[in-house]
Tab-separated table of C-alpha atoms in Angstrom:
chain	number	residue	atom	x	y	z
A	59	MET	CA	-5.462	20.005	-22.171
A	60	ASN	CA	-7.137	20.247	-25.546
A	61	GLU	CA	-3.989	19.435	-27.566
A	62	LYS	CA	-3.144	16.653	-25.080
A	63	LYS	CA	-6.484	14.934	-25.581
A	64	TYR	CA	-5.960	14.843	-29.348
A	65	TRP	CA	-2.583	13.209	-29.019
A	66	ILE	CA	-3.992	10.635	-26.588
A	67	TRP	CA	-6.825	9.857	-28.953
A	68	LEU	CA	-4.507	9.406	-31.890
A	69	GLY	CA	-2.451	7.003	-29.743
A	70	MET	CA	-5.605	5.025	-29.033
A	71	VAL	CA	-6.467	4.883	-32.727
A	72	PHE	CA	-3.049	4.116	-34.167
A	73	GLY	CA	-1.171	2.676	-31.164
A	74	GLY	CA	2.190	3.813	-29.871
A	75	GLY	CA	5.117	3.914	-32.318
A	76	CYS	CA	2.850	3.601	-35.366
A	77	ARG	CA	4.301	4.971	-38.604
A	78	ARG	CA	0.832	5.639	-39.969
A	79	LEU	CA	0.313	8.373	-37.343
A	80	TRP	CA	3.477	10.196	-38.346
A	81	GLN	CA	2.657	9.927	-42.054
A	82	LEU	CA	-0.472	11.929	-41.242
A	83	MET	CA	1.390	14.412	-39.091
A	84	ASN	CA	3.581	15.143	-42.119
A	85	ILE	CA	0.417	16.285	-43.877
A	86	PHE	CA	-1.251	18.303	-41.129
A	87	GLU	CA	0.183	20.804	-38.753
A	88	THR	CA	-1.445	19.812	-35.422
A	89	ALA	CA	-2.863	16.720	-33.724
A	90	GLU	CA	-6.200	18.465	-33.604
A	91	GLU	CA	-6.279	18.891	-37.443
A	92	VAL	CA	-5.548	15.188	-37.859
A	93	CYS	CA	-8.324	14.311	-35.444
A	94	CYS	CA	-10.834	16.531	-37.202
A	95	GLU	CA	-9.956	15.099	-40.586
A	96	ILE	CA	-10.355	11.554	-39.301
A	97	LEU	CA	-13.662	12.270	-37.556
A	98	SER	CA	-15.014	13.984	-40.621
A	99	GLY	CA	-15.065	10.598	-42.330
A	100	SER	CA	-12.633	11.676	-45.062
A	101	ARG	CA	-11.811	8.860	-47.441
A	102	LEU	CA	-8.651	10.578	-48.496
A	103	LEU	CA	-6.840	9.134	-45.488
A	104	ASN	CA	-7.256	5.524	-46.639
A	105	LEU	CA	-7.545	4.135	-43.140
A	106	THR	CA	-7.240	0.416	-42.471
A	107	ASP	CA	-10.114	-1.705	-41.132
A	108	GLY	CA	-8.327	-1.952	-37.776
A	109	GLU	CA	-7.943	1.806	-37.557
A	110	ARG	CA	-11.573	2.389	-38.429
A	111	LYS	CA	-12.565	-0.122	-35.709
A	112	ASN	CA	-10.507	1.858	-33.187
A	113	ILE	CA	-12.146	5.065	-34.312
A	114	ASN	CA	-15.536	3.569	-33.522
A	115	SER	CA	-14.328	2.196	-30.213
A	116	TYR	CA	-12.678	5.301	-28.822
A	117	SER	CA	-13.965	8.855	-28.625
A	118	LEU	CA	-12.385	12.086	-27.518
A	119	LYS	CA	-14.389	11.673	-24.351
A	120	ASN	CA	-12.376	8.559	-23.630
A	121	ALA	CA	-9.175	10.651	-23.939
A	122	GLU	CA	-10.559	13.293	-21.585
A	123	ASP	CA	-11.526	10.563	-19.107
A	124	LEU	CA	-8.028	9.202	-19.273
A	125	ILE	CA	-6.520	12.610	-18.538
A	126	ALA	CA	-8.797	12.988	-15.532
A	127	GLU	CA	-7.908	9.460	-14.299
A	128	CYS	CA	-4.217	10.116	-14.621
A	129	SER	CA	-4.614	13.381	-12.672
A	130	ARG	CA	-6.373	11.515	-9.936
A	131	MET	CA	-3.586	8.876	-9.775
A	132	GLY	CA	-0.790	11.471	-9.755
A	133	ILE	CA	0.349	10.386	-13.240
A	134	GLY	CA	1.607	13.078	-15.643
A	135	ILE	CA	1.116	13.038	-19.362
A	136	ALA	CA	3.593	14.714	-21.783
A	137	ALA	CA	2.242	15.049	-25.330
A	138	TYR	CA	4.531	15.309	-28.296
A	139	SER	CA	3.730	19.043	-28.795
A	140	GLU	CA	4.343	19.925	-25.150
A	141	LYS	CA	7.655	21.242	-23.760
A	142	GLU	CA	7.740	18.551	-21.054
A	143	TYR	CA	8.141	15.945	-23.756
A	144	PRO	CA	11.817	14.909	-23.855
A	145	ASN	CA	13.442	16.445	-26.890
A	146	GLN	CA	15.591	13.336	-27.447
A	147	LEU	CA	12.478	11.475	-28.667
A	148	ARG	CA	11.246	14.069	-31.164
A	149	TYR	CA	13.584	13.027	-34.009
A	150	ILE	CA	13.518	9.241	-33.807
A	151	ALA	CA	11.534	6.976	-36.034
A	152	ASP	CA	7.901	6.700	-34.853
A	153	PRO	CA	8.186	8.543	-31.489
A	154	PRO	CA	5.382	7.931	-28.942
A	155	PRO	CA	2.589	10.508	-29.281
A	156	VAL	CA	2.406	10.760	-25.491
A	157	LEU	CA	4.475	9.705	-22.519
A	158	PHE	CA	2.856	8.795	-19.234
A	159	TYR	CA	5.093	9.417	-16.278
A	160	LYS	CA	5.386	9.259	-12.508
A	161	GLY	CA	7.996	11.539	-10.912
A	162	ASN	CA	10.239	14.250	-12.236
A	163	ILE	CA	10.282	14.075	-16.044
A	164	GLY	CA	12.324	17.270	-16.058
A	165	CYS	CA	15.394	15.304	-15.126
A	166	LEU	CA	15.581	14.117	-18.786
A	167	THR	CA	15.656	17.649	-20.252
A	168	GLY	CA	18.861	19.651	-20.799
A	169	THR	CA	20.976	17.134	-18.957
A	170	LYS	CA	23.618	14.493	-19.719
A	171	THR	CA	21.727	11.208	-20.030
A	172	ILE	CA	23.159	7.764	-20.714
A	173	THR	CA	21.275	4.505	-21.302
A	174	SER	CA	22.559	1.517	-19.419
A	175	VAL	CA	21.682	-1.987	-20.649
A	176	GLY	CA	22.650	-5.535	-19.856
A	177	THR	CA	21.430	-8.947	-18.935
A	178	ARG	CA	19.089	-9.867	-16.121
A	179	ARG	CA	21.478	-12.665	-15.116
A	180	ALA	CA	24.667	-10.571	-14.933
A	181	GLY	CA	27.819	-11.970	-13.311
A	182	ASP	CA	29.588	-10.450	-10.323
A	183	TYR	CA	32.142	-8.660	-12.477
A	184	SER	CA	29.556	-6.891	-14.588
A	185	ILE	CA	27.404	-5.930	-11.619
A	186	SER	CA	30.448	-4.553	-9.736
A	187	VAL	CA	31.637	-2.505	-12.725
A	188	CYS	CA	28.074	-1.318	-13.496
A	189	ARG	CA	27.567	-0.091	-9.961
A	190	ARG	CA	30.862	1.751	-9.910
A	191	ILE	CA	30.599	3.325	-13.384
A	192	CYS	CA	26.963	4.406	-12.945
A	193	SER	CA	27.657	5.795	-9.456
A	194	GLU	CA	30.556	7.875	-10.782
A	195	LEU	CA	28.511	9.096	-13.701
A	196	ALA	CA	25.594	10.063	-11.465
A	197	SER	CA	27.896	11.972	-9.148
A	198	LYS	CA	29.160	13.833	-12.198
A	199	GLY	CA	25.642	15.023	-13.177
A	200	PHE	CA	24.605	12.245	-15.504
A	201	VAL	CA	21.051	10.865	-15.428
A	202	ILE	CA	21.126	7.031	-15.829
A	203	VAL	CA	18.396	5.657	-18.070
A	204	SER	CA	17.531	1.974	-17.943
A	205	GLY	CA	14.635	-0.471	-18.115
A	206	PHE	CA	13.983	-1.262	-14.466
A	207	ALA	CA	14.540	-4.946	-14.980
A	208	VAL	CA	16.501	-7.155	-12.514
A	209	GLY	CA	20.230	-7.425	-12.982
A	210	ILE	CA	22.118	-4.661	-14.774
A	211	ASP	CA	19.038	-2.349	-15.035
A	212	ILE	CA	18.193	-2.087	-11.354
A	213	THR	CA	21.924	-1.936	-10.437
A	214	SER	CA	22.276	1.066	-12.737
A	215	HIS	CA	19.181	2.831	-11.295
A	216	MET	CA	20.130	2.258	-7.677
A	217	ALA	CA	23.763	3.420	-8.180
A	218	ALA	CA	22.214	6.870	-8.743
A	219	ALA	CA	19.268	6.665	-6.341
A	220	GLU	CA	21.471	5.593	-3.429
A	221	LEU	CA	23.290	8.908	-3.930
A	222	ASP	CA	19.941	10.669	-3.879
A	223	LEU	CA	20.385	11.497	-7.566
A	224	PRO	CA	17.784	11.117	-10.337
A	225	THR	CA	17.471	8.146	-12.661
A	226	ALA	CA	14.876	7.369	-15.411
A	227	CYS	CA	13.119	4.062	-15.635
A	228	VAL	CA	11.565	3.209	-19.030
A	229	LEU	CA	8.761	0.644	-18.719
A	230	GLY	CA	7.104	-1.787	-21.080
A	231	CYS	CA	3.879	-1.508	-19.085
A	232	GLY	CA	1.812	1.164	-17.343
A	233	VAL	CA	3.725	3.287	-14.839
A	234	ASP	CA	1.287	2.166	-12.147
A	235	VAL	CA	1.923	-1.527	-12.750
A	236	ASP	CA	4.288	-3.205	-10.336
A	237	TYR	CA	6.524	-5.024	-12.733
A	238	PRO	CA	8.879	-6.716	-12.147
A	239	LYS	CA	7.666	-7.453	-8.621
A	240	GLU	CA	11.251	-8.011	-7.369
A	241	ASN	CA	11.893	-4.338	-7.962
A	242	PHE	CA	8.807	-2.942	-6.400
A	243	LYS	CA	10.714	-2.093	-3.214
A	244	PHE	CA	12.983	0.321	-5.084
A	245	ARG	CA	10.200	2.556	-6.570
A	246	ASP	CA	9.784	4.949	-3.664
A	247	LYS	CA	13.543	5.469	-3.346
A	248	ILE	CA	13.936	6.281	-7.039
A	249	LEU	CA	11.022	8.762	-6.915
A	250	ALA	CA	12.335	10.348	-3.678
A	251	SER	CA	15.687	10.867	-5.390
A	252	GLY	CA	14.117	12.957	-8.156
A	253	GLY	CA	13.817	10.128	-10.643
A	254	VAL	CA	11.024	9.281	-13.033
A	255	PHE	CA	9.124	6.274	-14.432
A	256	VAL	CA	8.013	6.692	-18.037
A	257	SER	CA	6.001	4.656	-20.514
A	258	GLU	CA	4.103	5.099	-23.732
A	259	TYR	CA	1.463	2.709	-22.387
A	260	PRO	CA	-1.571	4.060	-20.423
A	261	PRO	CA	-1.952	3.250	-16.745
A	262	GLY	CA	-3.128	-0.289	-16.108
A	263	THR	CA	-1.449	-1.773	-19.155
A	264	ARG	CA	-0.012	-5.103	-18.226
A	265	PRO	CA	3.372	-6.177	-19.703
A	266	HIS	CA	3.370	-8.543	-22.645
A	267	ARG	CA	6.052	-10.017	-24.850
A	268	GLY	CA	5.691	-7.487	-27.677
A	269	SER	CA	5.762	-4.390	-25.474
A	270	PHE	CA	9.468	-4.569	-24.527
A	271	PRO	CA	11.083	-4.639	-27.965
A	272	LYS	CA	8.769	-1.741	-28.835
A	273	ARG	CA	9.826	0.034	-25.590
A	274	ASN	CA	13.506	-0.301	-26.459
A	275	ARG	CA	13.412	2.510	-29.090
A	276	ILE	CA	12.468	4.892	-26.246
A	277	LEU	CA	15.004	3.437	-23.881
A	278	SER	CA	17.841	3.873	-26.401
A	279	ALA	CA	16.766	7.355	-27.500
A	280	LEU	CA	16.456	8.969	-24.092
A	281	GLY	CA	20.190	8.488	-23.468
A	282	ARG	CA	22.580	10.751	-25.414
A	283	ALA	CA	24.879	7.710	-25.369
A	284	ALA	CA	24.468	4.026	-24.411
A	285	ILE	CA	26.675	1.611	-22.452
A	286	VAL	CA	26.404	-2.176	-22.560
A	287	PHE	CA	27.714	-3.961	-19.518
A	288	GLU	CA	26.985	-7.634	-20.270
A	289	ALA	CA	24.984	-9.033	-23.158
A	290	ALA	CA	24.806	-12.252	-25.122
A	291	GLU	CA	24.504	-12.230	-28.888
A	292	ASN	CA	21.037	-11.528	-30.277
A	293	SER	CA	19.800	-10.526	-26.807
A	294	GLY	CA	17.400	-7.714	-25.989
A	295	SER	CA	20.310	-5.592	-24.813
A	296	ILE	CA	22.028	-5.939	-28.231
A	297	ILE	CA	18.771	-4.908	-29.937
A	298	THR	CA	18.718	-1.729	-27.732
A	299	ALA	CA	22.361	-1.080	-28.527
A	300	LYS	CA	21.721	-1.397	-32.234
A	301	LEU	CA	18.782	1.002	-31.957
A	302	ALA	CA	21.022	3.486	-30.123
A	303	ALA	CA	23.563	3.331	-32.878
A	304	GLU	CA	20.866	3.825	-35.527
A	305	GLN	CA	19.578	6.797	-33.620
A	306	GLY	CA	23.102	8.377	-33.764
A	307	ARG	CA	24.058	7.644	-30.140
A	308	GLU	CA	27.644	6.894	-29.203
A	309	LEU	CA	27.964	3.253	-28.023
A	310	PHE	CA	30.242	2.255	-25.100
A	311	VAL	CA	30.863	-1.383	-24.263
A	312	LEU	CA	32.433	-3.052	-21.253
A	313	PRO	CA	35.309	-5.406	-22.314
A	314	PRO	CA	34.362	-8.986	-21.311
A	315	ALA	CA	35.662	-10.648	-18.186
A	316	ASP	CA	35.994	-13.871	-20.154
A	317	ILE	CA	36.350	-13.801	-23.963
A	318	PHE	CA	35.121	-17.392	-24.140
A	319	SER	CA	31.922	-16.778	-22.134
A	320	PHE	CA	28.694	-16.964	-24.066
A	321	SER	CA	27.233	-14.237	-21.804
A	322	TYR	CA	29.673	-11.699	-23.260
A	323	GLY	CA	29.131	-12.637	-26.874
A	324	GLY	CA	27.198	-9.447	-27.591
A	325	ASN	CA	29.969	-7.334	-26.040
A	326	ILE	CA	32.586	-8.897	-28.251
A	327	ARG	CA	30.457	-8.427	-31.380
A	328	LEU	CA	29.833	-4.794	-30.628
A	329	LEU	CA	33.481	-4.075	-29.908
A	330	ARG	CA	34.473	-5.739	-33.205
A	331	GLU	CA	31.961	-3.469	-34.966
A	332	GLY	CA	33.583	-0.321	-33.562
A	333	ALA	CA	31.953	0.365	-30.227
A	334	VAL	CA	34.101	2.306	-27.745
A	335	PRO	CA	35.580	0.060	-24.982
A	336	VAL	CA	35.046	1.404	-21.488
A	337	MET	CA	38.199	1.232	-19.433
A	338	SER	CA	37.156	3.928	-16.984
A	339	VAL	CA	34.410	6.530	-16.482
A	340	ASP	CA	36.669	9.051	-18.249
A	341	ASP	CA	35.977	7.308	-21.580
A	342	ILE	CA	32.361	8.412	-21.249
A	343	THR	CA	32.787	11.823	-19.663
A	344	ASP	CA	35.262	12.873	-22.408
A	345	PHE	CA	32.489	12.362	-24.924
A	346	PHE	CA	30.338	14.971	-23.114
A	347	LYS	CA	33.084	17.501	-22.475
A	348	PRO	CA	32.230	21.198	-23.033
A	349	GLY	CA	32.320	22.113	-26.713
A	350	SER	CA	31.516	18.559	-27.836
A	351	SER	CA	28.615	17.736	-30.126
A	352	ALA	CA	26.855	16.043	-27.095
A	353	ASP	CA	27.286	19.220	-25.068
A	354	ALA	CA	25.834	21.296	-27.949
A	355	TYR	CA	22.770	19.007	-28.146
A	356	ILE	CA	22.192	19.335	-24.406
A	357	LYS	CA	22.281	23.142	-24.645
A	358	SER	CA	19.996	23.038	-27.617
A	359	ASP	CA	17.475	20.928	-25.778
A	360	ALA	CA	17.616	23.211	-22.743
A	361	PHE	CA	16.692	26.126	-25.022
A	362	ALA	CA	13.944	24.049	-26.637
A	363	TYR	CA	12.415	23.455	-23.238
A	364	ILE	CA	12.112	27.153	-22.426
A	365	ILE	CA	11.358	28.457	-25.936
A	366	ASP	CA	7.678	29.018	-25.019
A	367	SER	CA	8.428	30.387	-21.574
A	368	LYS	CA	7.996	34.109	-21.053
A	369	PRO	CA	11.248	35.578	-19.649
A	370	ILE	CA	10.919	37.243	-16.259
A	371	GLN	CA	12.132	40.784	-16.650
A	372	HIS	CA	14.544	41.651	-13.867
A	373	THR	CA	14.248	45.032	-12.207
A	374	GLU	CA	15.514	46.434	-8.903
A	375	ALA	CA	11.976	47.202	-7.830
A	376	PRO	CA	10.915	44.597	-5.268
A	377	LYS	CA	7.492	44.100	-6.931
A	378	ALA	CA	9.071	42.626	-10.012
A	379	SER	CA	11.151	40.058	-8.157
A	380	LEU	CA	10.439	36.406	-7.842
A	381	GLU	CA	10.161	36.852	-4.096
A	382	ASN	CA	6.962	38.824	-4.553
A	383	GLU	CA	5.636	36.191	-7.006
A	384	PHE	CA	6.283	33.624	-4.349
A	385	LEU	CA	4.477	35.714	-1.672
A	386	GLU	CA	1.511	36.197	-4.016
A	387	GLN	CA	1.319	32.463	-4.516
A	388	LYS	CA	1.337	32.059	-0.763
A	389	LYS	CA	-1.754	34.315	-0.526
A	390	VAL	CA	-3.550	32.181	-3.117
A	391	ASN	CA	-2.430	28.899	-1.463
A	392	PRO	CA	-2.165	29.507	2.324
A	393	THR	CA	-1.706	25.776	2.904
A	394	ASP	CA	1.685	25.885	1.219
A	395	ASN	CA	4.071	25.210	4.109
A	396	ARG	CA	7.170	26.769	2.594
A	397	ASN	CA	8.430	29.456	4.942
A	398	ASP	CA	7.709	33.057	3.799
A	399	SER	CA	10.965	34.435	5.060
A	400	LEU	CA	13.299	31.460	5.010
A	401	PHE	CA	14.416	28.911	2.469
A	402	GLN	CA	14.008	25.965	4.753
A	403	GLN	CA	16.022	22.800	4.052
A	404	ARG	CA	13.637	20.042	2.987
A	405	HIS	CA	13.949	17.000	5.117
A	406	ASP	CA	14.268	13.519	3.755
A	407	ASP	CA	12.875	10.463	5.479
A	408	ASN	CA	15.960	10.246	7.658
A	409	ASN	CA	15.937	13.932	8.638
A	410	LYS	CA	19.517	14.278	7.422
A	411	SER	CA	19.847	17.977	8.211
A	412	ASP	CA	18.070	20.800	9.972
A	413	VAL	CA	20.068	23.499	8.209
A	414	GLN	CA	18.138	26.621	7.220
A	415	ILE	CA	19.299	29.352	4.869
A	416	SER	CA	18.041	32.764	5.879
A	417	PHE	CA	16.289	34.516	3.078
A	418	ASP	CA	17.512	37.818	4.518
A	419	SER	CA	21.108	36.688	3.960
A	420	ILE	CA	20.471	36.638	0.135
A	421	PRO	CA	20.966	40.075	-1.394
A	422	GLU	CA	17.829	41.724	-2.810
A	423	GLY	CA	17.406	41.932	-6.595
A	424	LEU	CA	18.927	39.615	-9.124
A	425	ALA	CA	20.566	37.228	-6.564
A	426	ARG	CA	17.286	36.660	-4.848
A	427	ASP	CA	15.510	36.248	-8.196
A	428	ILE	CA	18.005	33.489	-9.109
A	429	SER	CA	17.582	31.803	-5.757
A	430	MET	CA	13.780	31.802	-6.025
A	431	LEU	CA	13.908	30.488	-9.605
A	432	LEU	CA	16.097	27.566	-8.567
A	433	TYR	CA	14.057	26.918	-5.453
A	434	ASN	CA	10.764	26.780	-7.344
A	435	GLU	CA	11.929	24.924	-10.516
A	436	GLY	CA	14.875	22.794	-9.318
A	437	ARG	CA	18.198	22.253	-11.085
A	438	LEU	CA	18.570	24.435	-14.191
A	439	HIS	CA	21.171	24.972	-16.936
A	440	ALA	CA	22.945	28.383	-16.785
A	441	ASP	CA	21.560	29.256	-20.263
A	442	VAL	CA	18.038	28.498	-19.084
A	443	ILE	CA	18.428	30.773	-16.078
A	444	CYS	CA	19.680	33.598	-18.378
A	445	THR	CA	16.748	33.231	-20.707
A	446	LYS	CA	14.115	33.032	-17.958
A	447	LEU	CA	15.500	36.101	-16.221
A	448	GLY	CA	16.388	38.040	-19.316
A	449	ILE	CA	20.044	38.539	-18.328
A	450	ASN	CA	23.421	37.799	-19.912
A	451	ALA	CA	25.891	35.117	-18.917
A	452	ALA	CA	28.329	37.632	-17.337
A	453	GLU	CA	25.652	39.029	-15.005
A	454	LEU	CA	24.636	35.500	-14.051
A	455	MET	CA	28.142	34.336	-13.227
A	456	ILE	CA	28.740	37.296	-10.890
A	457	GLU	CA	25.585	36.570	-8.909
A	458	LEU	CA	26.049	32.786	-8.873
A	459	THR	CA	29.599	33.207	-7.461
A	460	GLU	CA	28.206	35.237	-4.560
A	461	LEU	CA	25.372	32.794	-3.997
A	462	GLU	CA	27.807	29.836	-3.912
A	463	ILE	CA	29.977	31.688	-1.424
A	464	ILE	CA	27.117	32.099	1.040
A	465	GLY	CA	25.947	28.557	0.413
A	466	ALA	CA	22.611	29.284	-1.162
A	467	VAL	CA	23.303	27.755	-4.554
A	468	ARG	CA	25.415	24.754	-5.619
A	469	SER	CA	27.010	24.229	-9.047
A	470	CYS	CA	26.619	20.844	-10.717
A	471	PRO	CA	28.487	19.312	-13.668
A	472	GLY	CA	27.447	20.506	-17.067
A	473	ARG	CA	26.813	24.181	-16.135
A	474	LEU	CA	23.787	23.144	-14.049
A	475	TYR	CA	22.877	24.927	-10.816
A	476	GLU	CA	20.559	24.095	-8.003
A	477	PHE	CA	19.339	25.664	-4.819
A	478	VAL	CA	20.853	24.061	-1.710
A	479	SER	CA	17.935	22.189	-0.168
């Protein structure tokens, strides 16, 4: 919490996406050191009048209060120095010092992500193609990132959510603000599908004209590639696409339904400048194939996420297994309704299934450790499982094969695995 409060306070003083903050971070090693230097009244920092005014207006107590308020509201905070912070943002120009989020921010880490952009007033052709492409991508393990606006954005999100798959919504306001109101009805479904709402703006921040262009650098960066479905020249979607290209992301563009239509002017311009035309979902999946640079970045980010995690040493002794850790947690929290002896299928709102997987059917030892890890932490990359359990890939594959045969674990695209729940 201490490091978090310093990042939040720096965001209050300098604002999100401020280059001044990162100039200081190049001098000092931690956010706490920057805060201490500022609060010491040092004249070496050459602060502006506006920054000095903010220093007098906000205290570290304000940051602590914000943390408490977010906790009360069920809103998470990922600071730049924390492993929950999406690695895709660390190396862009002026990354947000903190991200406020509602939902599963882990869906952005170690996974194939693609940013989908387009106009709010999209035609039937673009909407139809967007729904189909995003649905196919989601089913292949991609997390769709978009801006939660009407039109292309919400079509992209719901293509994933309707399959009960995660999608990430990047907002230009607080994550608790219902904007746009037309899309309020989709929030619960997106969250129930394992998705997330993220913003660099604190809860309660209302949208304003300047917040969305600023938000676009986050929107473009969270995807490992970007796809433009329909955009006029000089539109916000084109700005996002340009940012994606500047950030080193591959840019895919839907060929226009009508080359004379003003609404596809941006598509034509991007295609002329060298963007990859999308003729099928294969054009995108080929870019992420195993061994590609995109695949390497995903694996690298997966390792970055668990770099500070202490590996769980596997041993045949039952006391060292994750099963025992789970039972100990049960003693501490007796209100936890997860069954002690069964991995019980979680029910969705429609009570889709009453299937239960007997814990006794899972072999003791490593197989059960793997199952408990996936049950407790959700979908994980194979390399992450190896690191957390302190085993090699060969050992993991043997156990995963057996777990898939008995139906306890399911493989997902991109060497991801999840417990069947």
